Amino acid sequence: MTKSDIRGVCSPEQAVSARAGKVSRRSFLATAAAGAALSMPTVRRAVAEEKVLYVNTWGGAWEESAKDALFTPFTRDTGIEIRTVAPVSFAKLAAQVRTGVYEFDVTTLGVAELGRANQAKLIAAPEKSILDPAKLWPGAVVLDGVASHAFGNVMAYRNEKFPAPGLQSWADFWDTQKFPGSRCLQRYAGRVIPIALLADGVAPDKLFPLDLDRAFKSLDKIKPHIRVWWSQGPQSQQLLRDGEVDAIGMWNTQVQRLVEAKAPITVSWNQAVVDVAYWAVARGTPRSENAWRFVNYAVQPEPLAKFSVKNDYGPMNPEAFKFIPEDKAKQLPTWPENFKNSIVLDPAKMLPQIDEFSKRFDQWIAS
Amino acid sequence: MGSSVSRLLRGPAVLYLPAALFLLVFFLVPLFNVAWMSFTEPDTGFGNYTAFFASSFDVGVLLNTFKTAAIVTLTSLIFAYPVAYVAARYGGALGSILLLVVTLSFWTSFLVRTYAWMVILGVKGPVTAALIMLGWSPPPQILFTTFASTFAMTHLLMPFMILTLYAVMRRIDGTYMRAAAGLGAKPLKAFTSIYLPLSLPGIANGSVLVFITCLGFYVTPVLLGSPRDKMIAGRIGDEIEQMLNFGGASAMAIVLLVATLGLFALYSRFFGLDKLWR
């Protein structure tokens, strides 16, 4: 660089940074601040009984409603301040326990992640004095995760392509002879494999353990008709809205926005594959007492109802439906009418196969 | 020794100290950590590396990453060169507007621009509409192909190439070209024997910058490309976020780093790395 200075020719770094100078300086400051924030919890460990809790959130609409329904009321009642860290990162949870530096104390995990986190000893068992599983509803605590809210992987399609009665089941979704058109599914093994088995005629109660050979044979059949595998929530919405694909398996929370916008689409709740978000507390965090108080608060009927409704999640605590008007409740995955035709993913049953099917799916998709 | 240190501390070398310290803390230490993990997680030894090279899938993803980066570098060079040339050689209002347009795209995030391409190249987008109007029926699928992701990555990285080329071209003295013309050279001959060689450092700088940035691309191929367009950054991300396989992911990162350095060594052997800084 000294040479270039002498000759007066600008190096690429200089050319770029001259234009992006402000940004890189600001991002440096942000990095430095993040670094400082990262080390803060350890420094604060010495201070007894601190009134603060760090929650890992999904940001955006999720965080907005969590703030309204959960964080603000909790702070008001307990005096414990909640600071958020976004986005949710499973890898960070693992890194925290490994390094002993805690950026967040509480996070949410899906079914597949919960199994893995429990296996890798990343999350703590409930403090029974604060959150007693026996005092919640049956099945509230699984593998040390506390069930919070559910989202359905439902089938949706364009009306002009498949007029009534349209697609009724995943078998119909797979039947491209009878229902020709493009398809789309999420690039996520834990949800797609159960769907593939249902499409192949496996009874919902016979799903586990997953018959992987049969699942991949079934997936081979649909593969040529899948135009794209979606990976981001908003992307799935855009694909269906713009008619980029004719039929898609996507989250009920995302498709609900299209229903509200009166898009010409139909949503089928039949055979919805329901995934559950669990609250989990990072193992070894110095603020575990506050963390469990918060988790206990977050699954109480009233705050949970308020939180779930905003994003069209299904509350896992059945009592929450007492606080939800019926016409709204009918659109939620855990509403008894919807729930009884759904298949709920079970972390304990999926755990033994997770590594195998994730790897196999990744390679299958790229082949 | 004490005196030499104090002499060093009074000399201009001390100006390097903050940068060196920064590199040490934020670059070398984490990098060493990654390398360490690749040999120690979950077991000590070369397990992660043998697993990587035994997997035809992983090696395929690595090769595809380099192939994509090479194609993107070449196409962005082809498209960027004329733009930089016009901006540098004719300057004035046209040059300023060109550079402004290029700089503007820096203000929008990669992700937003990727989503924009989804709309433009989609079945209801203007490109498909234009093809239908031209009588192409049924219109070809553009979105979710390797072409779409390569095209979008070229667009995303072109500003780096243009600005780098411009920085070098701006310094090329216009009188050389006039002298060549005065000596009877046709414009093409003058360009190939004078302008092009003088702009070579810009081409080298820009290509290296674009190539390396492209190696780390992740979301664009996922959103726009075909399911087969997997880049190594995506594989590393999956391995950590889904599998919590820190060792395996670290090994992949080190393989990528070594492969990149190897390519640099080759480049340096044949073209001379010092060209980069001239």
PDB file of N, CA and C in Angstrom, chain B residues 114-196:
ATOM      1  N   THR B 114     -31.374  -8.787  -3.851  1.00  0.00           N
ATOM      2  CA  THR B 114     -31.667 -10.163  -4.251  1.00  0.00           C
ATOM      3  C   THR B 114     -33.183 -10.367  -4.396  1.00  0.00           C
ATOM      4  N   TYR B 115     -33.931  -9.836  -3.421  1.00  0.00           N
ATOM      5  CA  TYR B 115     -35.393  -9.949  -3.508  1.00  0.00           C
ATOM      6  C   TYR B 115     -35.922  -9.225  -4.743  1.00  0.00           C
ATOM      7  N   ALA B 116     -35.306  -8.089  -5.077  1.00  0.00           N
ATOM      8  CA  ALA B 116     -35.737  -7.348  -6.268  1.00  0.00           C
ATOM      9  C   ALA B 116     -35.587  -8.213  -7.516  1.00  0.00           C
ATOM     10  N   TRP B 117     -34.478  -8.958  -7.588  1.00  0.00           N
ATOM     11  CA  TRP B 117     -34.284  -9.841  -8.755  1.00  0.00           C
ATOM     12  C   TRP B 117     -35.334 -10.936  -8.798  1.00  0.00           C
ATOM     13  N   MET B 118     -35.785 -11.378  -7.610  1.00  0.00           N
ATOM     14  CA  MET B 118     -36.848 -12.400  -7.600  1.00  0.00           C
ATOM     15  C   MET B 118     -38.089 -11.874  -8.311  1.00  0.00           C
ATOM     16  N   VAL B 119     -38.412 -10.603  -8.060  1.00  0.00           N
ATOM     17  CA  VAL B 119     -39.596 -10.007  -8.677  1.00  0.00           C
ATOM     18  C   VAL B 119     -39.368  -9.804 -10.173  1.00  0.00           C
ATOM     19  N   ILE B 120     -38.191  -9.284 -10.524  1.00  0.00           N
ATOM     20  CA  ILE B 120     -37.926  -8.947 -11.925  1.00  0.00           C
ATOM     21  C   ILE B 120     -37.866 -10.205 -12.804  1.00  0.00           C
ATOM     22  N   LEU B 121     -37.270 -11.271 -12.278  1.00  0.00           N
ATOM     23  CA  LEU B 121     -37.085 -12.478 -13.100  1.00  0.00           C
ATOM     24  C   LEU B 121     -38.242 -13.474 -12.971  1.00  0.00           C
ATOM     25  N   GLY B 122     -39.204 -13.191 -12.087  1.00  0.00           N
ATOM     26  CA  GLY B 122     -40.296 -14.131 -11.833  1.00  0.00           C
ATOM     27  C   GLY B 122     -41.274 -14.293 -12.986  1.00  0.00           C
ATOM     28  N   VAL B 123     -42.219 -15.230 -12.828  1.00  0.00           N
ATOM     29  CA  VAL B 123     -43.174 -15.516 -13.921  1.00  0.00           C
ATOM     30  C   VAL B 123     -44.066 -14.321 -14.229  1.00  0.00           C
ATOM     31  N   LYS B 124     -44.309 -13.464 -13.214  1.00  0.00           N
ATOM     32  CA  LYS B 124     -45.153 -12.298 -13.473  1.00  0.00           C
ATOM     33  C   LYS B 124     -44.292 -11.051 -13.675  1.00  0.00           C
ATOM     34  N   GLY B 125     -43.009 -11.243 -13.790  1.00  0.00           N
ATOM     35  CA  GLY B 125     -42.087 -10.111 -13.870  1.00  0.00           C
ATOM     36  C   GLY B 125     -41.933  -9.576 -15.280  1.00  0.00           C
ATOM     37  N   PRO B 126     -41.298  -8.423 -15.401  1.00  0.00           N
ATOM     38  CA  PRO B 126     -41.151  -7.763 -16.700  1.00  0.00           C
ATOM     39  C   PRO B 126     -40.340  -8.565 -17.715  1.00  0.00           C
ATOM     40  N   VAL B 127     -39.345  -9.307 -17.258  1.00  0.00           N
ATOM     41  CA  VAL B 127     -38.502 -10.036 -18.211  1.00  0.00           C
ATOM     42  C   VAL B 127     -39.317 -11.115 -18.928  1.00  0.00           C
ATOM     43  N   THR B 128     -40.068 -11.888 -18.141  1.00  0.00           N
ATOM     44  CA  THR B 128     -40.908 -12.918 -18.752  1.00  0.00           C
ATOM     45  C   THR B 128     -41.957 -12.281 -19.669  1.00  0.00           C
ATOM     46  N   ALA B 129     -42.541 -11.174 -19.231  1.00  0.00           N
ATOM     47  CA  ALA B 129     -43.548 -10.482 -20.045  1.00  0.00           C
ATOM     48  C   ALA B 129     -42.952 -10.062 -21.382  1.00  0.00           C
ATOM     49  N   ALA B 130     -41.733  -9.537 -21.332  1.00  0.00           N
ATOM     50  CA  ALA B 130     -41.081  -9.097 -22.567  1.00  0.00           C
ATOM     51  C   ALA B 130     -40.827 -10.275 -23.496  1.00  0.00           C
ATOM     52  N   LEU B 131     -40.398 -11.405 -22.936  1.00  0.00           N
ATOM     53  CA  LEU B 131     -40.129 -12.585 -23.759  1.00  0.00           C
ATOM     54  C   LEU B 131     -41.408 -13.086 -24.434  1.00  0.00           C
ATOM     55  N   ILE B 132     -42.529 -13.043 -23.689  1.00  0.00           N
ATOM     56  CA  ILE B 132     -43.799 -13.477 -24.261  1.00  0.00           C
ATOM     57  C   ILE B 132     -44.197 -12.530 -25.397  1.00  0.00           C
ATOM     58  N   MET B 133     -43.983 -11.232 -25.168  1.00  0.00           N
ATOM     59  CA  MET B 133     -44.326 -10.243 -26.194  1.00  0.00           C
ATOM     60  C   MET B 133     -43.503 -10.469 -27.458  1.00  0.00           C
ATOM     61  N   LEU B 134     -42.281 -10.926 -27.269  1.00  0.00           N
ATOM     62  CA  LEU B 134     -41.419 -11.191 -28.425  1.00  0.00           C
ATOM     63  C   LEU B 134     -41.769 -12.525 -29.079  1.00  0.00           C
ATOM     64  N   GLY B 135     -42.798 -13.179 -28.554  1.00  0.00           N
ATOM     65  CA  GLY B 135     -43.279 -14.394 -29.194  1.00  0.00           C
ATOM     66  C   GLY B 135     -42.635 -15.671 -28.674  1.00  0.00           C
ATOM     67  N   TRP B 136     -41.934 -15.599 -27.561  1.00  0.00           N
ATOM     68  CA  TRP B 136     -41.310 -16.791 -26.980  1.00  0.00           C
ATOM     69  C   TRP B 136     -42.356 -17.517 -26.139  1.00  0.00           C
ATOM     70  N   SER B 137     -42.860 -18.634 -26.644  1.00  0.00           N
ATOM     71  CA  SER B 137     -43.948 -19.297 -25.934  1.00  0.00           C
ATOM     72  C   SER B 137     -43.752 -20.804 -25.941  1.00  0.00           C
ATOM     73  N   PRO B 138     -43.826 -21.462 -24.794  1.00  0.00           N
ATOM     74  CA  PRO B 138     -43.948 -20.833 -23.478  1.00  0.00           C
ATOM     75  C   PRO B 138     -42.621 -20.208 -23.062  1.00  0.00           C
ATOM     76  N   PRO B 139     -42.655 -19.157 -22.271  1.00  0.00           N
ATOM     77  CA  PRO B 139     -41.400 -18.486 -21.891  1.00  0.00           C
ATOM     78  C   PRO B 139     -40.517 -19.417 -21.063  1.00  0.00           C
ATOM     79  N   PRO B 140     -39.206 -19.283 -21.198  1.00  0.00           N
ATOM     80  CA  PRO B 140     -38.316 -20.154 -20.420  1.00  0.00           C
ATOM     81  C   PRO B 140     -38.364 -19.783 -18.939  1.00  0.00           C
ATOM     82  N   GLN B 141     -38.054 -20.744 -18.114  1.00  0.00           N
ATOM     83  CA  GLN B 141     -37.963 -20.436 -16.679  1.00  0.00           C
ATOM     84  C   GLN B 141     -36.618 -19.776 -16.415  1.00  0.00           C
ATOM     85  N   ILE B 142     -36.658 -18.590 -15.827  1.00  0.00           N
ATOM     86  CA  ILE B 142     -35.406 -17.872 -15.558  1.00  0.00           C
ATOM     87  C   ILE B 142     -35.059 -17.964 -14.082  1.00  0.00           C
ATOM     88  N   LEU B 143     -36.096 -17.659 -13.254  1.00  0.00           N
ATOM     89  CA  LEU B 143     -35.878 -17.701 -11.815  1.00  0.00           C
ATOM     90  C   LEU B 143     -35.613 -19.148 -11.382  1.00  0.00           C
ATOM     91  N   PHE B 144     -34.860 -19.317 -10.336  1.00  0.00           N
ATOM     92  CA  PHE B 144     -34.505 -20.635  -9.795  1.00  0.00           C
ATOM     93  C   PHE B 144     -33.670 -21.443 -10.770  1.00  0.00           C
ATOM     94  N   THR B 145     -32.787 -20.769 -11.453  1.00  0.00           N
ATOM     95  CA  THR B 145     -31.809 -21.471 -12.290  1.00  0.00           C
ATOM     96  C   THR B 145     -30.427 -20.945 -11.911  1.00  0.00           C
ATOM     97  N   THR B 146     -29.415 -21.693 -12.311  1.00  0.00           N
ATOM     98  CA  THR B 146     -28.043 -21.258 -12.051  1.00  0.00           C
ATOM     99  C   THR B 146     -27.787 -19.914 -12.740  1.00  0.00           C
ATOM    100  N   PHE B 147     -28.419 -19.738 -13.903  1.00  0.00           N
ATOM    101  CA  PHE B 147     -28.246 -18.472 -14.614  1.00  0.00           C
ATOM    102  C   PHE B 147     -28.685 -17.293 -13.747  1.00  0.00           C
ATOM    103  N   ALA B 148     -29.867 -17.428 -13.123  1.00  0.00           N
ATOM    104  CA  ALA B 148     -30.403 -16.320 -12.317  1.00  0.00           C
ATOM    105  C   ALA B 148     -29.470 -15.957 -11.173  1.00  0.00           C
ATOM    106  N   SER B 149     -28.959 -16.971 -10.464  1.00  0.00           N
ATOM    107  CA  SER B 149     -28.102 -16.654  -9.312  1.00  0.00           C
ATOM    108  C   SER B 149     -26.770 -16.072  -9.767  1.00  0.00           C
ATOM    109  N   THR B 150     -26.227 -16.585 -10.866  1.00  0.00           N
ATOM    110  CA  THR B 150     -24.959 -16.051 -11.371  1.00  0.00           C
ATOM    111  C   THR B 150     -25.138 -14.605 -11.820  1.00  0.00           C
ATOM    112  N   PHE B 151     -26.240 -14.374 -12.508  1.00  0.00           N
ATOM    113  CA  PHE B 151     -26.556 -13.043 -13.006  1.00  0.00           C
ATOM    114  C   PHE B 151     -26.683 -12.047 -11.857  1.00  0.00           C
ATOM    115  N   ALA B 152     -27.434 -12.443 -10.820  1.00  0.00           N
ATOM    116  CA  ALA B 152     -27.652 -11.533  -9.689  1.00  0.00           C
ATOM    117  C   ALA B 152     -26.353 -11.290  -8.925  1.00  0.00           C
ATOM    118  N   MET B 153     -25.549 -12.320  -8.756  1.00  0.00           N
ATOM    119  CA  MET B 153     -24.283 -12.136  -8.041  1.00  0.00           C
ATOM    120  C   MET B 153     -23.369 -11.211  -8.833  1.00  0.00           C
ATOM    121  N   THR B 154     -23.413 -11.321 -10.154  1.00  0.00           N
ATOM    122  CA  THR B 154     -22.624 -10.423 -10.989  1.00  0.00           C
ATOM    123  C   THR B 154     -23.065  -8.983 -10.757  1.00  0.00           C
ATOM    124  N   HIS B 155     -24.368  -8.787 -10.720  1.00  0.00           N
ATOM    125  CA  HIS B 155     -24.885  -7.443 -10.477  1.00  0.00           C
ATOM    126  C   HIS B 155     -24.468  -6.915  -9.106  1.00  0.00           C
ATOM    127  N   LEU B 156     -24.532  -7.792  -8.111  1.00  0.00           N
ATOM    128  CA  LEU B 156     -24.211  -7.364  -6.748  1.00  0.00           C
ATOM    129  C   LEU B 156     -22.740  -6.980  -6.606  1.00  0.00           C
ATOM    130  N   LEU B 157     -21.875  -7.665  -7.353  1.00  0.00           N
ATOM    131  CA  LEU B 157     -20.437  -7.463  -7.159  1.00  0.00           C
ATOM    132  C   LEU B 157     -19.822  -6.489  -8.154  1.00  0.00           C
ATOM    133  N   MET B 158     -20.591  -6.141  -9.194  1.00  0.00           N
ATOM    134  CA  MET B 158     -20.044  -5.259 -10.220  1.00  0.00           C
ATOM    135  C   MET B 158     -19.527  -3.915  -9.696  1.00  0.00           C
ATOM    136  N   PRO B 159     -20.215  -3.276  -8.736  1.00  0.00           N
ATOM    137  CA  PRO B 159     -19.706  -1.994  -8.237  1.00  0.00           C
ATOM    138  C   PRO B 159     -18.265  -2.083  -7.740  1.00  0.00           C
ATOM    139  N   PHE B 160     -17.919  -3.191  -7.076  1.00  0.00           N
ATOM    140  CA  PHE B 160     -16.549  -3.352  -6.588  1.00  0.00           C
ATOM    141  C   PHE B 160     -15.574  -3.340  -7.767  1.00  0.00           C
ATOM    142  N   MET B 161     -15.969  -4.054  -8.810  1.00  0.00           N
ATOM    143  CA  MET B 161     -15.113  -4.150  -9.984  1.00  0.00           C
ATOM    144  C   MET B 161     -14.992  -2.776 -10.664  1.00  0.00           C
ATOM    145  N   ILE B 162     -16.122  -2.103 -10.835  1.00  0.00           N
ATOM    146  CA  ILE B 162     -16.117  -0.821 -11.537  1.00  0.00           C
ATOM    147  C   ILE B 162     -15.253   0.193 -10.789  1.00  0.00           C
ATOM    148  N   LEU B 163     -15.461   0.305  -9.490  1.00  0.00           N
ATOM    149  CA  LEU B 163     -14.725   1.317  -8.731  1.00  0.00           C
ATOM    150  C   LEU B 163     -13.234   1.019  -8.699  1.00  0.00           C
ATOM    151  N   THR B 164     -12.889  -0.258  -8.628  1.00  0.00           N
ATOM    152  CA  THR B 164     -11.478  -0.621  -8.618  1.00  0.00           C
ATOM    153  C   THR B 164     -10.831  -0.298  -9.962  1.00  0.00           C
ATOM    154  N   LEU B 165     -11.537  -0.664 -11.034  1.00  0.00           N
ATOM    155  CA  LEU B 165     -11.011  -0.365 -12.369  1.00  0.00           C
ATOM    156  C   LEU B 165     -10.888   1.141 -12.566  1.00  0.00           C
ATOM    157  N   TYR B 166     -11.923   1.856 -12.118  1.00  0.00           N
ATOM    158  CA  TYR B 166     -11.955   3.312 -12.292  1.00  0.00           C
ATOM    159  C   TYR B 166     -10.764   3.965 -11.592  1.00  0.00           C
ATOM    160  N   ALA B 167     -10.475   3.464 -10.378  1.00  0.00           N
ATOM    161  CA  ALA B 167      -9.386   4.048  -9.604  1.00  0.00           C
ATOM    162  C   ALA B 167      -8.066   3.971 -10.369  1.00  0.00           C
ATOM    163  N   VAL B 168      -7.868   2.869 -11.082  1.00  0.00           N
ATOM    164  CA  VAL B 168      -6.629   2.709 -11.839  1.00  0.00           C
ATOM    165  C   VAL B 168      -6.694   3.496 -13.142  1.00  0.00           C
ATOM    166  N   MET B 169      -7.832   3.399 -13.827  1.00  0.00           N
ATOM    167  CA  MET B 169      -7.956   4.028 -15.158  1.00  0.00           C
ATOM    168  C   MET B 169      -7.861   5.552 -15.081  1.00  0.00           C
ATOM    169  N   ARG B 170      -8.371   6.101 -13.975  1.00  0.00           N
ATOM    170  CA  ARG B 170      -8.353   7.548 -13.795  1.00  0.00           C
ATOM    171  C   ARG B 170      -6.919   8.084 -13.879  1.00  0.00           C
ATOM    172  N   ARG B 171      -5.950   7.228 -13.508  1.00  0.00           N
ATOM    173  CA  ARG B 171      -4.551   7.669 -13.458  1.00  0.00           C
ATOM    174  C   ARG B 171      -3.823   7.475 -14.777  1.00  0.00           C
ATOM    175  N   ILE B 172      -4.504   6.825 -15.729  1.00  0.00           N
ATOM    176  CA  ILE B 172      -3.839   6.601 -17.019  1.00  0.00           C
ATOM    177  C   ILE B 172      -3.869   7.906 -17.814  1.00  0.00           C
ATOM    178  N   ASP B 173      -2.700   8.322 -18.204  1.00  0.00           N
ATOM    179  CA  ASP B 173      -2.582   9.613 -18.881  1.00  0.00           C
ATOM    180  C   ASP B 173      -3.172   9.528 -20.292  1.00  0.00           C
ATOM    181  N   GLY B 174      -4.145  10.389 -20.588  1.00  0.00           N
ATOM    182  CA  GLY B 174      -4.815  10.371 -21.893  1.00  0.00           C
ATOM    183  C   GLY B 174      -3.885  10.707 -23.046  1.00  0.00           C
ATOM    184  N   THR B 175      -2.783  11.391 -22.752  1.00  0.00           N
ATOM    185  CA  THR B 175      -1.890  11.785 -23.849  1.00  0.00           C
ATOM    186  C   THR B 175      -1.222  10.583 -24.512  1.00  0.00           C
ATOM    187  N   TYR B 176      -1.075   9.458 -23.750  1.00  0.00           N
ATOM    188  CA  TYR B 176      -0.496   8.243 -24.348  1.00  0.00           C
ATOM    189  C   TYR B 176      -1.313   7.805 -25.548  1.00  0.00           C
ATOM    190  N   MET B 177      -2.639   7.831 -25.383  1.00  0.00           N
ATOM    191  CA  MET B 177      -3.511   7.367 -26.456  1.00  0.00           C
ATOM    192  C   MET B 177      -3.418   8.307 -27.658  1.00  0.00           C
ATOM    193  N   ARG B 178      -3.323   9.592 -27.340  1.00  0.00           N
ATOM    194  CA  ARG B 178      -3.223  10.562 -28.438  1.00  0.00           C
ATOM    195  C   ARG B 178      -1.879  10.394 -29.160  1.00  0.00           C
ATOM    196  N   ALA B 179      -0.852  10.110 -28.372  1.00  0.00           N
ATOM    197  CA  ALA B 179       0.460   9.879 -28.968  1.00  0.00           C
ATOM    198  C   ALA B 179       0.421   8.673 -29.893  1.00  0.00           C
ATOM    199  N   ALA B 180      -0.254   7.622 -29.445  1.00  0.00           N
ATOM    200  CA  ALA B 180      -0.367   6.410 -30.257  1.00  0.00           C
ATOM    201  C   ALA B 180      -1.084   6.722 -31.561  1.00  0.00           C
ATOM    202  N   ALA B 181      -2.170   7.496 -31.442  1.00  0.00           N
ATOM    203  CA  ALA B 181      -2.927   7.854 -32.638  1.00  0.00           C
ATOM    204  C   ALA B 181      -2.051   8.688 -33.564  1.00  0.00           C
ATOM    205  N   GLY B 182      -1.256   9.602 -32.957  1.00  0.00           N
ATOM    206  CA  GLY B 182      -0.383  10.458 -33.730  1.00  0.00           C
ATOM    207  C   GLY B 182       0.671   9.657 -34.473  1.00  0.00           C
ATOM    208  N   LEU B 183       1.056   8.500 -33.881  1.00  0.00           N
ATOM    209  CA  LEU B 183       2.062   7.650 -34.527  1.00  0.00           C
ATOM    210  C   LEU B 183       1.431   6.687 -35.509  1.00  0.00           C
ATOM    211  N   GLY B 184       0.107   6.800 -35.681  1.00  0.00           N
ATOM    212  CA  GLY B 184      -0.555   6.023 -36.728  1.00  0.00           C
ATOM    213  C   GLY B 184      -1.280   4.784 -36.255  1.00  0.00           C
ATOM    214  N   ALA B 185      -1.391   4.574 -34.934  1.00  0.00           N
ATOM    215  CA  ALA B 185      -2.091   3.382 -34.456  1.00  0.00           C
ATOM    216  C   ALA B 185      -3.595   3.557 -34.606  1.00  0.00           C
ATOM    217  N   LYS B 186      -4.259   2.486 -35.074  1.00  0.00           N
ATOM    218  CA  LYS B 186      -5.725   2.484 -35.111  1.00  0.00           C
ATOM    219  C   LYS B 186      -6.222   2.439 -33.656  1.00  0.00           C
ATOM    220  N   PRO B 187      -7.460   2.916 -33.397  1.00  0.00           N
ATOM    221  CA  PRO B 187      -7.956   2.956 -32.008  1.00  0.00           C
ATOM    222  C   PRO B 187      -7.845   1.605 -31.298  1.00  0.00           C
ATOM    223  N   LEU B 188      -8.194   0.517 -31.988  1.00  0.00           N
ATOM    224  CA  LEU B 188      -8.156  -0.793 -31.342  1.00  0.00           C
ATOM    225  C   LEU B 188      -6.729  -1.169 -30.964  1.00  0.00           C
ATOM    226  N   LYS B 189      -5.815  -0.885 -31.886  1.00  0.00           N
ATOM    227  CA  LYS B 189      -4.404  -1.212 -31.645  1.00  0.00           C
ATOM    228  C   LYS B 189      -3.881  -0.388 -30.453  1.00  0.00           C
ATOM    229  N   ALA B 190      -4.244   0.894 -30.444  1.00  0.00           N
ATOM    230  CA  ALA B 190      -3.821   1.759 -29.347  1.00  0.00           C
ATOM    231  C   ALA B 190      -4.377   1.254 -28.024  1.00  0.00           C
ATOM    232  N   PHE B 191      -5.620   0.790 -28.066  1.00  0.00           N
ATOM    233  CA  PHE B 191      -6.243   0.298 -26.843  1.00  0.00           C
ATOM    234  C   PHE B 191      -5.538  -0.953 -26.326  1.00  0.00           C
ATOM    235  N   THR B 192      -5.338  -1.935 -27.242  1.00  0.00           N
ATOM    236  CA  THR B 192      -4.772  -3.208 -26.788  1.00  0.00           C
ATOM    237  C   THR B 192      -3.301  -3.087 -26.416  1.00  0.00           C
ATOM    238  N   SER B 193      -2.580  -2.175 -27.054  1.00  0.00           N
ATOM    239  CA  SER B 193      -1.151  -2.144 -26.731  1.00  0.00           C
ATOM    240  C   SER B 193      -0.813  -1.096 -25.679  1.00  0.00           C
ATOM    241  N   ILE B 194      -1.711  -0.163 -25.396  1.00  0.00           N
ATOM    242  CA  ILE B 194      -1.403   0.852 -24.392  1.00  0.00           C
ATOM    243  C   ILE B 194      -2.382   0.845 -23.211  1.00  0.00           C
ATOM    244  N   TYR B 195      -3.663   1.017 -23.521  1.00  0.00           N
ATOM    245  CA  TYR B 195      -4.621   1.203 -22.434  1.00  0.00           C
ATOM    246  C   TYR B 195      -4.817  -0.065 -21.619  1.00  0.00           C
ATOM    247  N   LEU B 196      -5.035  -1.163 -22.350  1.00  0.00           N
ATOM    248  CA  LEU B 196      -5.307  -2.432 -21.643  1.00  0.00           C
ATOM    249  C   LEU B 196      -4.165  -2.826 -20.704  1.00  0.00           C
TER     250      LEU B 196
END
